[in-house]
């Protein structure tokens, strides 16, 4: 039986694809219509496979389904792990008509997508994201890739999935810190382009953190809508897609400073969004009450609103200078003209920037 579906589409011409957001879709939804050949390879990891692999297999009744279970963690988003996927594809004689299926969080999604982009010069793939971050962010937009020892996401390709199937019920097993980290990106969408959604989040944050299915589904849907609209407008990040980096330049500095260990990406982004909000207030775009609203919402989502102890303005300046999104050596920031209205600039008052750094670093 096909469950009642909440459909939205990523509008990319010939590569247009649906995102299905429905509790219970994993296991009950027949994904055969999105499989071109007879072969399917499900890629998952040691944590997610015991929870959801059987259900995922049931979604491909007419196919020969193989699987590869990778070790869990960002540190395995590497060339060596990628090769394990290729080893299985070769071993099981998968052809150009195979379909790869990513079952897991953003790490599995990125590495599987990249395997699909490069196996036999590109084959179909399906995203079944199982973290909030992957459901609202990583699975939408077609960026795939792996890390190099010298830098995150350094090797990759744009490759769009055939379909994304997000089942909010899978979030029930997610550790609370991972849930909060995903919520940072949800809040980001409200802040960058949807004041109504931001108000809705203020109304429903407690329900969301209590994992109530209906509000959760709505939050995922509106987040995907927002990312899908931005991606449709700017698939290759030539313009508006940069707005998705709100809080990320400050956040990357935090992640690099802490060695990508203690802080989850979403946590660093939350503190980063608070810093971007503060700077936007200092520059006269936001008022005090706006900043209070952002702070309250992040706190209710159990997210940090300050950078880690011991991080100084010197650290921030040095780390932000080398951000890969910078153009011609100038720090590029996403700021807020108002809540729900972000813009990108390299041209901001350096004194206000200093004041923000000093305000947050003790
Ligand atoms: P993750 O994939 O590491 O998942 C977080 C943890 O949750 C892992 O331990 C995972 O095994 C576990 N997990 C996953 N689903 C679970 C479930 N339902 N129940 C219990 N545990 C579960 O991390 P993430 O936050 O999902 O994704 C982060 C990655 O996504 C990064 O590598 C980042 O670069 C990438 N990313 C990509 C894009 C993109 O556009 N392609 C966007 C944002 C992030
Ligand atoms: Mg992010």
mmCIF file of C-alpha atoms and ligand atoms in Angstrom:
data_model
loop_
_atom_site.group_PDB
_atom_site.id
_atom_site.type_symbol
_atom_site.label_atom_id
_atom_site.label_comp_id
_atom_site.label_asym_id
_atom_site.label_seq_id
_atom_site.Cartn_x
_atom_site.Cartn_y
_atom_site.Cartn_z
ATOM 1 C CA UNK A 1 0.000 0.000 0.000
ATOM 2 C CA UNK A 2 1.259 3.449 -0.825
ATOM 3 C CA UNK A 3 1.067 5.655 2.278
ATOM 4 C CA UNK A 4 -0.550 9.067 2.081
ATOM 5 C CA UNK A 5 2.252 11.184 0.762
ATOM 6 C CA UNK A 6 3.336 14.684 1.418
ATOM 7 C CA UNK A 7 5.077 15.469 -1.814
ATOM 8 C CA UNK A 8 7.235 18.276 -2.872
ATOM 9 C CA UNK A 9 9.497 18.578 -5.841
ATOM 10 C CA UNK A 10 12.968 19.907 -6.440
ATOM 11 C CA UNK A 11 12.519 21.702 -9.749
ATOM 12 C CA UNK A 12 15.626 21.039 -11.799
ATOM 13 C CA UNK A 13 14.211 20.542 -15.278
ATOM 14 C CA UNK A 14 15.016 17.024 -16.511
ATOM 15 C CA UNK A 15 16.563 16.178 -13.168
ATOM 16 C CA UNK A 16 13.435 17.231 -11.223
ATOM 17 C CA UNK A 17 12.772 14.847 -8.357
ATOM 18 C CA UNK A 18 10.302 14.343 -5.528
ATOM 19 C CA UNK A 19 10.874 14.501 -1.788
ATOM 20 C CA UNK A 20 8.426 12.332 0.134
ATOM 21 C CA UNK A 21 7.996 13.160 3.812
ATOM 22 C CA UNK A 22 5.747 10.654 5.534
ATOM 23 C CA UNK A 23 5.873 8.714 8.764
ATOM 24 C CA UNK A 24 5.937 4.997 8.041
ATOM 25 C CA UNK A 25 7.131 5.480 4.459
ATOM 26 C CA UNK A 26 10.266 3.474 5.179
ATOM 27 C CA UNK A 27 9.279 -0.128 4.758
ATOM 28 C CA UNK A 28 5.760 0.449 3.456
ATOM 29 C CA UNK A 29 6.523 2.470 0.348
ATOM 30 C CA UNK A 30 7.319 0.596 -2.854
ATOM 31 C CA UNK A 31 10.276 2.349 -4.455
ATOM 32 C CA UNK A 32 10.452 0.044 -7.503
ATOM 33 C CA UNK A 33 9.154 2.778 -9.848
ATOM 34 C CA UNK A 34 12.376 4.694 -9.154
ATOM 35 C CA UNK A 35 14.651 1.758 -9.933
ATOM 36 C CA UNK A 36 15.656 1.539 -13.592
ATOM 37 C CA UNK A 37 17.383 -1.870 -13.660
ATOM 38 C CA UNK A 38 17.180 -5.016 -11.572
ATOM 39 C CA UNK A 39 20.032 -4.226 -9.208
ATOM 40 C CA UNK A 40 20.031 -2.164 -6.035
ATOM 41 C CA UNK A 41 22.879 -1.560 -3.596
ATOM 42 C CA UNK A 42 21.877 -0.224 -0.184
ATOM 43 C CA UNK A 43 24.703 1.631 1.548
ATOM 44 C CA UNK A 44 24.336 2.078 5.302
ATOM 45 C CA UNK A 45 26.447 1.995 8.448
ATOM 46 C CA UNK A 46 26.865 -0.139 11.568
ATOM 47 C CA UNK A 47 24.512 2.040 13.626
ATOM 48 C CA UNK A 48 21.668 2.519 11.161
ATOM 49 C CA UNK A 49 21.643 -0.893 9.462
ATOM 50 C CA UNK A 50 20.521 -2.888 12.536
ATOM 51 C CA UNK A 51 17.666 -0.396 12.992
ATOM 52 C CA UNK A 52 16.354 0.126 9.467
ATOM 53 C CA UNK A 53 18.039 -2.072 6.841
ATOM 54 C CA UNK A 54 15.308 -4.714 6.758
ATOM 55 C CA UNK A 55 12.618 -2.054 6.285
ATOM 56 C CA UNK A 56 14.644 -0.442 3.525
ATOM 57 C CA UNK A 57 15.093 -3.761 1.729
ATOM 58 C CA UNK A 58 11.313 -4.225 1.767
ATOM 59 C CA UNK A 59 10.970 -1.062 -0.335
ATOM 60 C CA UNK A 60 12.568 -2.827 -3.341
ATOM 61 C CA UNK A 61 10.463 -5.967 -3.796
ATOM 62 C CA UNK A 62 11.270 -6.524 -7.469
ATOM 63 C CA UNK A 63 15.038 -5.997 -7.305
ATOM 64 C CA UNK A 64 18.147 -7.937 -6.486
ATOM 65 C CA UNK A 65 19.223 -6.054 -3.372
ATOM 66 C CA UNK A 66 22.833 -6.081 -2.175
ATOM 67 C CA UNK A 67 24.135 -4.167 0.800
ATOM 68 C CA UNK A 68 27.327 -2.664 2.131
ATOM 69 C CA UNK A 69 27.621 -1.694 5.788
ATOM 70 C CA UNK A 70 30.275 0.948 6.471
ATOM 71 C CA UNK A 71 31.809 1.981 9.789
ATOM 72 C CA UNK A 72 30.012 4.903 11.477
ATOM 73 C CA UNK A 73 31.498 8.380 11.604
ATOM 74 C CA UNK A 74 32.634 11.466 9.739
ATOM 75 C CA UNK A 75 36.208 10.162 9.914
ATOM 76 C CA UNK A 76 35.198 7.363 7.565
ATOM 77 C CA UNK A 77 33.966 9.748 4.869
ATOM 78 C CA UNK A 78 37.106 8.930 2.935
ATOM 79 C CA UNK A 79 38.510 7.546 -0.279
ATOM 80 C CA UNK A 80 39.199 4.196 1.443
ATOM 81 C CA UNK A 81 35.576 3.804 2.528
ATOM 82 C CA UNK A 82 34.368 4.888 -0.903
ATOM 83 C CA UNK A 83 36.460 2.083 -2.355
ATOM 84 C CA UNK A 84 34.626 -0.441 -0.216
ATOM 85 C CA UNK A 85 31.431 0.550 -2.024
ATOM 86 C CA UNK A 86 33.150 0.071 -5.394
ATOM 87 C CA UNK A 87 34.551 -3.285 -4.234
ATOM 88 C CA UNK A 88 31.029 -4.572 -3.583
ATOM 89 C CA UNK A 89 29.728 -3.137 -6.865
ATOM 90 C CA UNK A 90 32.465 -4.989 -8.727
ATOM 91 C CA UNK A 91 32.165 -8.143 -6.669
ATOM 92 C CA UNK A 92 28.388 -8.328 -7.172
ATOM 93 C CA UNK A 93 28.680 -7.354 -10.840
ATOM 94 C CA UNK A 94 26.583 -4.211 -10.741
ATOM 95 C CA UNK A 95 26.176 -2.552 -14.122
ATOM 96 C CA UNK A 96 25.447 0.956 -15.364
ATOM 97 C CA UNK A 97 21.780 0.296 -14.652
ATOM 98 C CA UNK A 98 22.238 -0.233 -10.909
ATOM 99 C CA UNK A 99 20.650 2.053 -8.314
ATOM 100 C CA UNK A 100 22.510 3.041 -5.159
ATOM 101 C CA UNK A 101 20.475 3.734 -2.029
ATOM 102 C CA UNK A 102 21.816 5.851 0.840
ATOM 103 C CA UNK A 103 20.304 4.760 4.152
ATOM 104 C CA UNK A 104 21.634 6.904 6.982
ATOM 105 C CA UNK A 105 22.705 10.403 7.932
ATOM 106 C CA UNK A 106 24.560 12.966 5.871
ATOM 107 C CA UNK A 107 27.837 11.036 5.908
ATOM 108 C CA UNK A 108 26.221 8.028 4.225
ATOM 109 C CA UNK A 109 24.258 10.314 1.893
ATOM 110 C CA UNK A 110 27.338 12.218 0.742
ATOM 111 C CA UNK A 111 29.560 9.187 0.212
ATOM 112 C CA UNK A 112 26.835 7.123 -1.489
ATOM 113 C CA UNK A 113 25.908 10.032 -3.725
ATOM 114 C CA UNK A 114 29.527 10.431 -4.737
ATOM 115 C CA UNK A 115 29.835 6.695 -5.417
ATOM 116 C CA UNK A 116 26.728 6.981 -7.631
ATOM 117 C CA UNK A 117 28.147 10.049 -9.388
ATOM 118 C CA UNK A 118 31.334 8.212 -10.318
ATOM 119 C CA UNK A 119 30.475 4.491 -10.656
ATOM 120 C CA UNK A 120 30.455 3.765 -14.407
ATOM 121 C CA UNK A 121 30.443 7.564 -14.944
ATOM 122 C CA UNK A 122 27.233 8.015 -13.028
ATOM 123 C CA UNK A 123 24.275 5.852 -11.987
ATOM 124 C CA UNK A 124 20.946 6.523 -10.272
ATOM 125 C CA UNK A 125 20.673 6.947 -6.554
ATOM 126 C CA UNK A 126 17.972 7.252 -3.917
ATOM 127 C CA UNK A 127 18.263 9.055 -0.606
ATOM 128 C CA UNK A 128 16.665 7.633 2.537
ATOM 129 C CA UNK A 129 17.931 10.127 5.136
ATOM 130 C CA UNK A 130 17.591 9.067 8.781
ATOM 131 C CA UNK A 131 18.898 12.101 10.691
ATOM 132 C CA UNK A 132 17.083 15.429 10.957
ATOM 133 C CA UNK A 133 20.100 17.147 9.413
ATOM 134 C CA UNK A 134 20.082 14.790 6.448
ATOM 135 C CA UNK A 135 16.288 15.079 6.008
ATOM 136 C CA UNK A 136 16.262 18.885 5.940
ATOM 137 C CA UNK A 137 19.653 19.616 4.442
ATOM 138 C CA UNK A 138 22.171 17.017 3.258
ATOM 139 C CA UNK A 139 19.743 14.929 1.176
ATOM 140 C CA UNK A 140 18.449 17.952 -0.759
ATOM 141 C CA UNK A 141 20.513 19.730 -3.355
ATOM 142 C CA UNK A 142 22.760 17.190 -4.996
ATOM 143 C CA UNK A 143 26.074 17.970 -3.348
ATOM 144 C CA UNK A 144 27.965 14.722 -2.819
ATOM 145 C CA UNK A 145 31.508 14.017 -1.736
ATOM 146 C CA UNK A 146 34.149 12.809 0.665
ATOM 147 C CA UNK A 147 36.787 14.405 2.882
ATOM 148 C CA UNK A 148 40.512 14.703 2.250
ATOM 149 C CA UNK A 149 42.823 14.474 5.283
ATOM 150 C CA UNK A 150 43.527 18.192 4.699
ATOM 151 C CA UNK A 151 39.957 19.362 4.365
ATOM 152 C CA UNK A 152 36.250 18.533 4.618
ATOM 153 C CA UNK A 153 34.253 17.834 1.445
ATOM 154 C CA UNK A 154 37.266 18.569 -0.738
ATOM 155 C CA UNK A 155 36.461 15.897 -3.320
ATOM 156 C CA UNK A 156 32.978 15.677 -4.747
ATOM 157 C CA UNK A 157 30.443 16.128 -7.484
ATOM 158 C CA UNK A 158 26.973 17.480 -8.059
ATOM 159 C CA UNK A 159 24.681 14.498 -8.549
ATOM 160 C CA UNK A 160 20.936 14.685 -7.924
ATOM 161 C CA UNK A 161 19.008 11.713 -6.508
ATOM 162 C CA UNK A 162 15.966 10.214 -8.260
ATOM 163 C CA UNK A 163 13.869 10.554 -5.114
ATOM 164 C CA UNK A 164 14.315 11.425 -1.439
ATOM 165 C CA UNK A 165 12.226 9.523 1.109
ATOM 166 C CA UNK A 166 12.249 11.029 4.592
ATOM 167 C CA UNK A 167 10.455 9.065 7.300
ATOM 168 C CA UNK A 168 10.195 11.200 10.471
ATOM 169 C CA UNK A 169 9.688 8.022 12.538
ATOM 170 C CA UNK A 170 13.364 7.170 12.039
ATOM 171 C CA UNK A 171 14.235 10.241 14.112
ATOM 172 C CA UNK A 172 12.851 8.476 17.190
ATOM 173 C CA UNK A 173 16.130 6.615 17.646
ATOM 174 C CA UNK A 174 18.345 9.649 17.072
ATOM 175 C CA UNK A 175 20.494 10.863 19.999
ATOM 176 C CA UNK A 176 19.095 14.201 21.356
ATOM 177 C CA UNK A 177 22.283 16.111 20.483
ATOM 178 C CA UNK A 178 21.956 15.014 16.835
ATOM 179 C CA UNK A 179 18.321 16.109 16.894
ATOM 180 C CA UNK A 180 19.322 19.547 18.203
ATOM 181 C CA UNK A 181 22.091 19.851 15.614
ATOM 182 C CA UNK A 182 19.574 19.253 12.828
ATOM 183 C CA UNK A 183 17.245 21.799 14.393
ATOM 184 C CA UNK A 184 19.941 24.470 13.958
ATOM 185 C CA UNK A 185 19.602 24.102 10.176
ATOM 186 C CA UNK A 186 15.795 24.177 10.471
ATOM 187 C CA UNK A 187 15.975 27.470 12.382
ATOM 188 C CA UNK A 188 18.426 28.714 9.759
ATOM 189 C CA UNK A 189 15.797 28.402 7.012
ATOM 190 C CA UNK A 190 13.400 30.557 9.019
ATOM 191 C CA UNK A 191 16.089 33.144 9.630
ATOM 192 C CA UNK A 192 17.302 33.412 6.044
ATOM 193 C CA UNK A 193 14.030 33.624 4.143
ATOM 194 C CA UNK A 194 10.839 32.850 5.995
ATOM 195 C CA UNK A 195 9.733 34.958 8.927
ATOM 196 C CA UNK A 196 6.405 33.086 9.063
ATOM 197 C CA UNK A 197 8.250 29.809 9.483
ATOM 198 C CA UNK A 198 10.382 31.378 12.198
ATOM 199 C CA UNK A 199 7.247 32.417 14.118
ATOM 200 C CA UNK A 200 5.802 28.948 13.555
ATOM 201 C CA UNK A 201 8.996 27.456 15.034
ATOM 202 C CA UNK A 202 8.691 29.734 18.062
ATOM 203 C CA UNK A 203 5.173 28.424 18.553
ATOM 204 C CA UNK A 204 6.079 24.761 18.097
ATOM 205 C CA UNK A 205 9.639 24.322 19.326
ATOM 206 C CA UNK A 206 8.560 22.468 22.467
ATOM 207 C CA UNK A 207 6.407 20.069 20.404
ATOM 208 C CA UNK A 208 9.305 19.515 18.030
ATOM 209 C CA UNK A 209 11.760 18.771 20.812
ATOM 210 C CA UNK A 210 9.162 16.377 22.272
ATOM 211 C CA UNK A 211 9.255 14.599 18.882
ATOM 212 C CA UNK A 212 5.563 15.110 18.086
ATOM 213 C CA UNK A 213 5.132 13.642 14.598
ATOM 214 C CA UNK A 214 2.824 16.207 12.969
ATOM 215 C CA UNK A 215 4.854 19.326 13.843
ATOM 216 C CA UNK A 216 8.021 17.416 12.996
ATOM 217 C CA UNK A 217 6.715 16.547 9.562
ATOM 218 C CA UNK A 218 5.693 20.145 8.998
ATOM 219 C CA UNK A 219 9.143 21.427 10.055
ATOM 220 C CA UNK A 220 10.868 18.979 7.702
ATOM 221 C CA UNK A 221 8.511 19.842 4.850
ATOM 222 C CA UNK A 222 8.970 23.601 5.197
ATOM 223 C CA UNK A 223 12.750 23.228 5.536
ATOM 224 C CA UNK A 224 12.944 21.058 2.415
ATOM 225 C CA UNK A 225 10.718 23.518 0.556
ATOM 226 C CA UNK A 226 13.083 26.297 1.455
ATOM 227 C CA UNK A 227 16.233 24.434 0.471
ATOM 228 C CA UNK A 228 14.600 23.058 -2.689
ATOM 229 C CA UNK A 229 13.569 26.552 -3.779
ATOM 230 C CA UNK A 230 17.067 27.898 -3.242
ATOM 231 C CA UNK A 231 18.687 24.950 -5.033
ATOM 232 C CA UNK A 232 16.267 25.221 -7.971
ATOM 233 C CA UNK A 233 17.238 28.861 -8.315
ATOM 234 C CA UNK A 234 20.967 28.281 -7.972
ATOM 235 C CA UNK A 235 22.029 24.641 -8.356
ATOM 236 C CA UNK A 236 25.774 25.340 -8.523
ATOM 237 C CA UNK A 237 26.073 27.979 -5.802
ATOM 238 C CA UNK A 238 26.641 30.993 -8.022
ATOM 239 C CA UNK A 239 24.395 33.260 -5.981
ATOM 240 C CA UNK A 240 21.451 32.800 -3.647
ATOM 241 C CA UNK A 241 22.621 29.352 -2.456
ATOM 242 C CA UNK A 242 25.299 31.145 -0.441
ATOM 243 C CA UNK A 243 22.560 32.310 1.962
ATOM 244 C CA UNK A 244 22.475 28.740 3.263
ATOM 245 C CA UNK A 245 25.791 29.541 4.918
ATOM 246 C CA UNK A 246 24.236 31.752 7.597
ATOM 247 C CA UNK A 247 26.252 31.123 10.776
ATOM 248 C CA UNK A 248 28.598 28.802 8.901
ATOM 249 C CA UNK A 249 31.640 31.085 8.567
ATOM 250 C CA UNK A 250 31.731 31.689 12.321
ATOM 251 C CA UNK A 251 30.703 28.044 12.760
ATOM 252 C CA UNK A 252 33.519 26.645 10.635
ATOM 253 C CA UNK A 253 35.991 28.613 12.718
ATOM 254 C CA UNK A 254 34.553 26.938 15.814
ATOM 255 C CA UNK A 255 34.661 23.491 14.211
ATOM 256 C CA UNK A 256 38.259 23.928 13.079
ATOM 257 C CA UNK A 257 39.321 25.335 16.456
ATOM 258 C CA UNK A 258 37.781 22.398 18.313
ATOM 259 C CA UNK A 259 39.271 19.916 15.833
ATOM 260 C CA UNK A 260 35.867 18.694 14.578
ATOM 261 C CA UNK A 261 35.484 16.644 17.736
ATOM 262 C CA UNK A 262 33.567 18.162 20.666
ATOM 263 C CA UNK A 263 31.141 20.261 18.662
ATOM 264 C CA UNK A 264 28.628 18.924 16.181
ATOM 265 C CA UNK A 265 28.313 20.950 12.980
ATOM 266 C CA UNK A 266 24.803 22.147 13.902
ATOM 267 C CA UNK A 267 25.974 23.264 17.326
ATOM 268 C CA UNK A 268 28.770 25.330 15.794
ATOM 269 C CA UNK A 269 26.292 26.779 13.289
ATOM 270 C CA UNK A 270 23.931 27.729 16.133
ATOM 271 C CA UNK A 271 26.629 29.717 17.941
ATOM 272 C CA UNK A 272 27.654 31.116 14.547
ATOM 273 C CA UNK A 273 24.103 32.246 13.763
ATOM 274 C CA UNK A 274 23.978 34.005 17.117
ATOM 275 C CA UNK A 275 27.198 35.841 16.233
ATOM 276 C CA UNK A 276 25.859 36.774 12.784
ATOM 277 C CA UNK A 277 22.672 37.997 14.458
ATOM 278 C CA UNK A 278 24.670 40.101 16.907
ATOM 279 C CA UNK A 279 26.685 41.642 14.082
ATOM 280 C CA UNK A 280 23.496 42.353 12.125
ATOM 281 C CA UNK A 281 22.148 44.166 15.182
ATOM 282 C CA UNK A 282 25.361 46.185 15.591
ATOM 283 C CA UNK A 283 25.156 47.204 11.935
ATOM 284 C CA UNK A 284 21.645 48.525 12.529
ATOM 285 C CA UNK A 285 19.658 45.909 10.608
ATOM 286 C CA UNK A 286 18.133 44.072 13.561
ATOM 287 C CA UNK A 287 16.910 45.434 16.863
ATOM 288 C CA UNK A 288 17.550 44.129 20.349
ATOM 289 C CA UNK A 289 14.261 42.259 20.440
ATOM 290 C CA UNK A 290 15.153 40.373 17.225
ATOM 291 C CA UNK A 291 18.382 39.140 18.809
ATOM 292 C CA UNK A 292 16.512 38.043 21.922
ATOM 293 C CA UNK A 293 14.097 36.050 19.770
ATOM 294 C CA UNK A 294 16.924 34.232 17.985
ATOM 295 C CA UNK A 295 18.702 33.490 21.255
ATOM 296 C CA UNK A 296 15.550 32.160 22.931
ATOM 297 C CA UNK A 297 14.700 29.904 20.025
ATOM 298 C CA UNK A 298 18.202 28.407 19.880
ATOM 299 C CA UNK A 299 18.203 27.834 23.638
ATOM 300 C CA UNK A 300 14.811 26.118 23.469
ATOM 301 C CA UNK A 301 16.269 23.832 20.767
ATOM 302 C CA UNK A 302 19.048 22.985 23.267
ATOM 303 C CA UNK A 303 21.685 24.619 21.140
ATOM 304 C CA UNK A 304 24.704 26.676 22.212
ATOM 305 C CA UNK A 305 24.533 30.450 21.753
ATOM 306 C CA UNK A 306 28.184 31.163 22.552
ATOM 307 C CA UNK A 307 31.439 29.882 21.076
ATOM 308 C CA UNK A 308 33.548 27.518 23.192
ATOM 309 C CA UNK A 309 35.454 28.809 26.201
ATOM 310 C CA UNK A 310 38.949 29.904 25.347
ATOM 311 C CA UNK A 311 38.265 30.884 21.741
ATOM 312 C CA UNK A 312 39.583 34.404 21.184
ATOM 313 C CA UNK A 313 39.026 37.081 18.522
ATOM 314 C CA UNK A 314 42.511 36.176 17.234
ATOM 315 C CA UNK A 315 41.363 32.596 16.630
ATOM 316 C CA UNK A 316 38.221 33.741 14.839
ATOM 317 C CA UNK A 317 40.046 36.251 12.631
ATOM 318 C CA UNK A 318 42.701 33.731 11.593
ATOM 319 C CA UNK A 319 40.280 30.882 10.903
ATOM 320 C CA UNK A 320 37.673 32.996 9.117
ATOM 321 C CA UNK A 321 40.296 34.461 6.807
ATOM 322 C CA UNK A 322 40.926 31.031 5.246
ATOM 323 C CA UNK A 323 37.284 30.006 4.785
ATOM 324 C CA UNK A 324 36.890 28.422 1.352
ATOM 325 C CA UNK A 325 33.809 30.547 0.580
ATOM 326 C CA UNK A 326 35.841 33.765 0.750
ATOM 327 C CA UNK A 327 36.483 35.633 -2.462
ATOM 328 C CA UNK A 328 39.805 37.440 -3.010
ATOM 329 C CA UNK A 329 40.916 37.255 0.598
ATOM 330 C CA UNK A 330 37.977 39.132 2.134
ATOM 331 C CA UNK A 331 35.788 37.560 4.783
ATOM 332 C CA UNK A 332 32.393 36.877 3.297
ATOM 333 C CA UNK A 333 29.479 36.765 5.676
ATOM 334 C CA UNK A 334 25.781 36.061 5.553
ATOM 335 C CA UNK A 335 23.970 38.680 7.631
ATOM 336 C CA UNK A 336 20.333 39.462 8.381
ATOM 337 C CA UNK A 337 18.632 42.543 6.999
ATOM 338 C CA UNK A 338 15.637 41.465 9.063
ATOM 339 C CA UNK A 339 14.510 38.176 10.584
ATOM 340 C CA UNK A 340 13.631 36.059 7.536
ATOM 341 C CA UNK A 341 15.735 38.135 5.133
ATOM 342 C CA UNK A 342 19.425 37.294 4.735
ATOM 343 C CA UNK A 343 22.056 38.769 2.430
ATOM 344 C CA UNK A 344 25.718 38.097 1.617
ATOM 345 C CA UNK A 345 28.353 40.764 2.037
ATOM 346 C CA UNK A 346 32.093 41.338 2.205
ATOM 347 C CA UNK A 347 31.554 44.970 2.887
ATOM 348 C CA UNK A 348 30.806 45.483 6.564
ATOM 349 C CA UNK A 349 32.179 47.819 9.214
ATOM 350 C CA UNK A 350 35.296 46.082 10.632
ATOM 351 C CA UNK A 351 34.753 47.784 13.977
ATOM 352 C CA UNK A 352 31.331 46.231 14.358
ATOM 353 C CA UNK A 353 32.872 42.862 13.455
ATOM 354 C CA UNK A 354 35.528 43.360 16.150
ATOM 355 C CA UNK A 355 32.857 44.351 18.646
ATOM 356 C CA UNK A 356 30.950 41.136 17.938
ATOM 357 C CA UNK A 357 34.085 39.016 18.403
ATOM 358 C CA UNK A 358 34.889 40.796 21.652
ATOM 359 C CA UNK A 359 31.335 40.442 22.889
ATOM 360 C CA UNK A 360 31.369 36.647 22.420
ATOM 361 C CA UNK A 361 34.939 35.858 23.466
ATOM 362 C CA UNK A 362 35.705 36.176 27.143
HETATM 363 P P1 LIG B 1 25.946 11.497 10.452
HETATM 364 O O1 LIG B 1 25.643 10.972 9.125
HETATM 365 O O2 LIG B 1 27.294 11.248 11.000
HETATM 366 O O3 LIG B 1 24.848 10.948 11.483
HETATM 367 C C1 LIG B 1 24.965 11.298 12.844
HETATM 368 C C2 LIG B 1 24.962 10.050 13.733
HETATM 369 O O4 LIG B 1 23.631 9.538 13.837
HETATM 370 C C3 LIG B 1 25.797 8.905 13.198
HETATM 371 O O5 LIG B 1 26.404 8.257 14.275
HETATM 372 C C4 LIG B 1 24.753 8.013 12.548
HETATM 373 O O6 LIG B 1 25.166 6.680 12.431
HETATM 374 C C5 LIG B 1 23.619 8.150 13.496
HETATM 375 N N1 LIG B 1 22.277 7.897 12.973
HETATM 376 C C6 LIG B 1 21.819 8.207 11.743
HETATM 377 N N2 LIG B 1 20.503 7.974 11.689
HETATM 378 C C7 LIG B 1 20.140 7.488 12.887
HETATM 379 C C8 LIG B 1 18.912 7.076 13.441
HETATM 380 N N3 LIG B 1 17.770 7.178 12.755
HETATM 381 N N4 LIG B 1 18.880 6.622 14.704
HETATM 382 C C9 LIG B 1 20.029 6.571 15.432
HETATM 383 N N5 LIG B 1 21.225 6.987 14.973
HETATM 384 C C10 LIG B 1 21.267 7.429 13.713
HETATM 385 O O7 LIG B 1 25.725 13.079 10.524
HETATM 386 P P2 LIG B 1 24.626 14.042 9.874
HETATM 387 O O8 LIG B 1 24.515 15.159 10.814
HETATM 388 O O9 LIG B 1 23.408 13.325 9.458
HETATM 389 O O10 LIG B 1 25.344 14.543 8.543
HETATM 390 C C11 LIG B 1 26.568 15.228 8.588
HETATM 391 C C12 LIG B 1 27.262 15.062 7.253
HETATM 392 O O11 LIG B 1 26.426 15.595 6.242
HETATM 393 C C13 LIG B 1 28.593 15.775 7.131
HETATM 394 O O12 LIG B 1 29.528 14.913 6.545
HETATM 395 C C14 LIG B 1 28.302 16.946 6.216
HETATM 396 O O13 LIG B 1 29.426 17.325 5.455
HETATM 397 C C15 LIG B 1 27.198 16.401 5.377
HETATM 398 N N6 LIG B 1 26.323 17.438 4.806
HETATM 399 C C16 LIG B 1 26.123 17.438 3.470
HETATM 400 C C17 LIG B 1 25.291 18.368 2.891
HETATM 401 C C18 LIG B 1 25.034 18.333 1.429
HETATM 402 O O14 LIG B 1 24.437 19.267 0.884
HETATM 403 N N7 LIG B 1 25.433 17.287 0.750
HETATM 404 C C19 LIG B 1 24.660 19.327 3.686
HETATM 405 C C20 LIG B 1 24.887 19.309 5.047
HETATM 406 C C21 LIG B 1 25.713 18.349 5.603
HETATM 407 MG MG1 LIG B 2 25.321 23.164 7.509
#
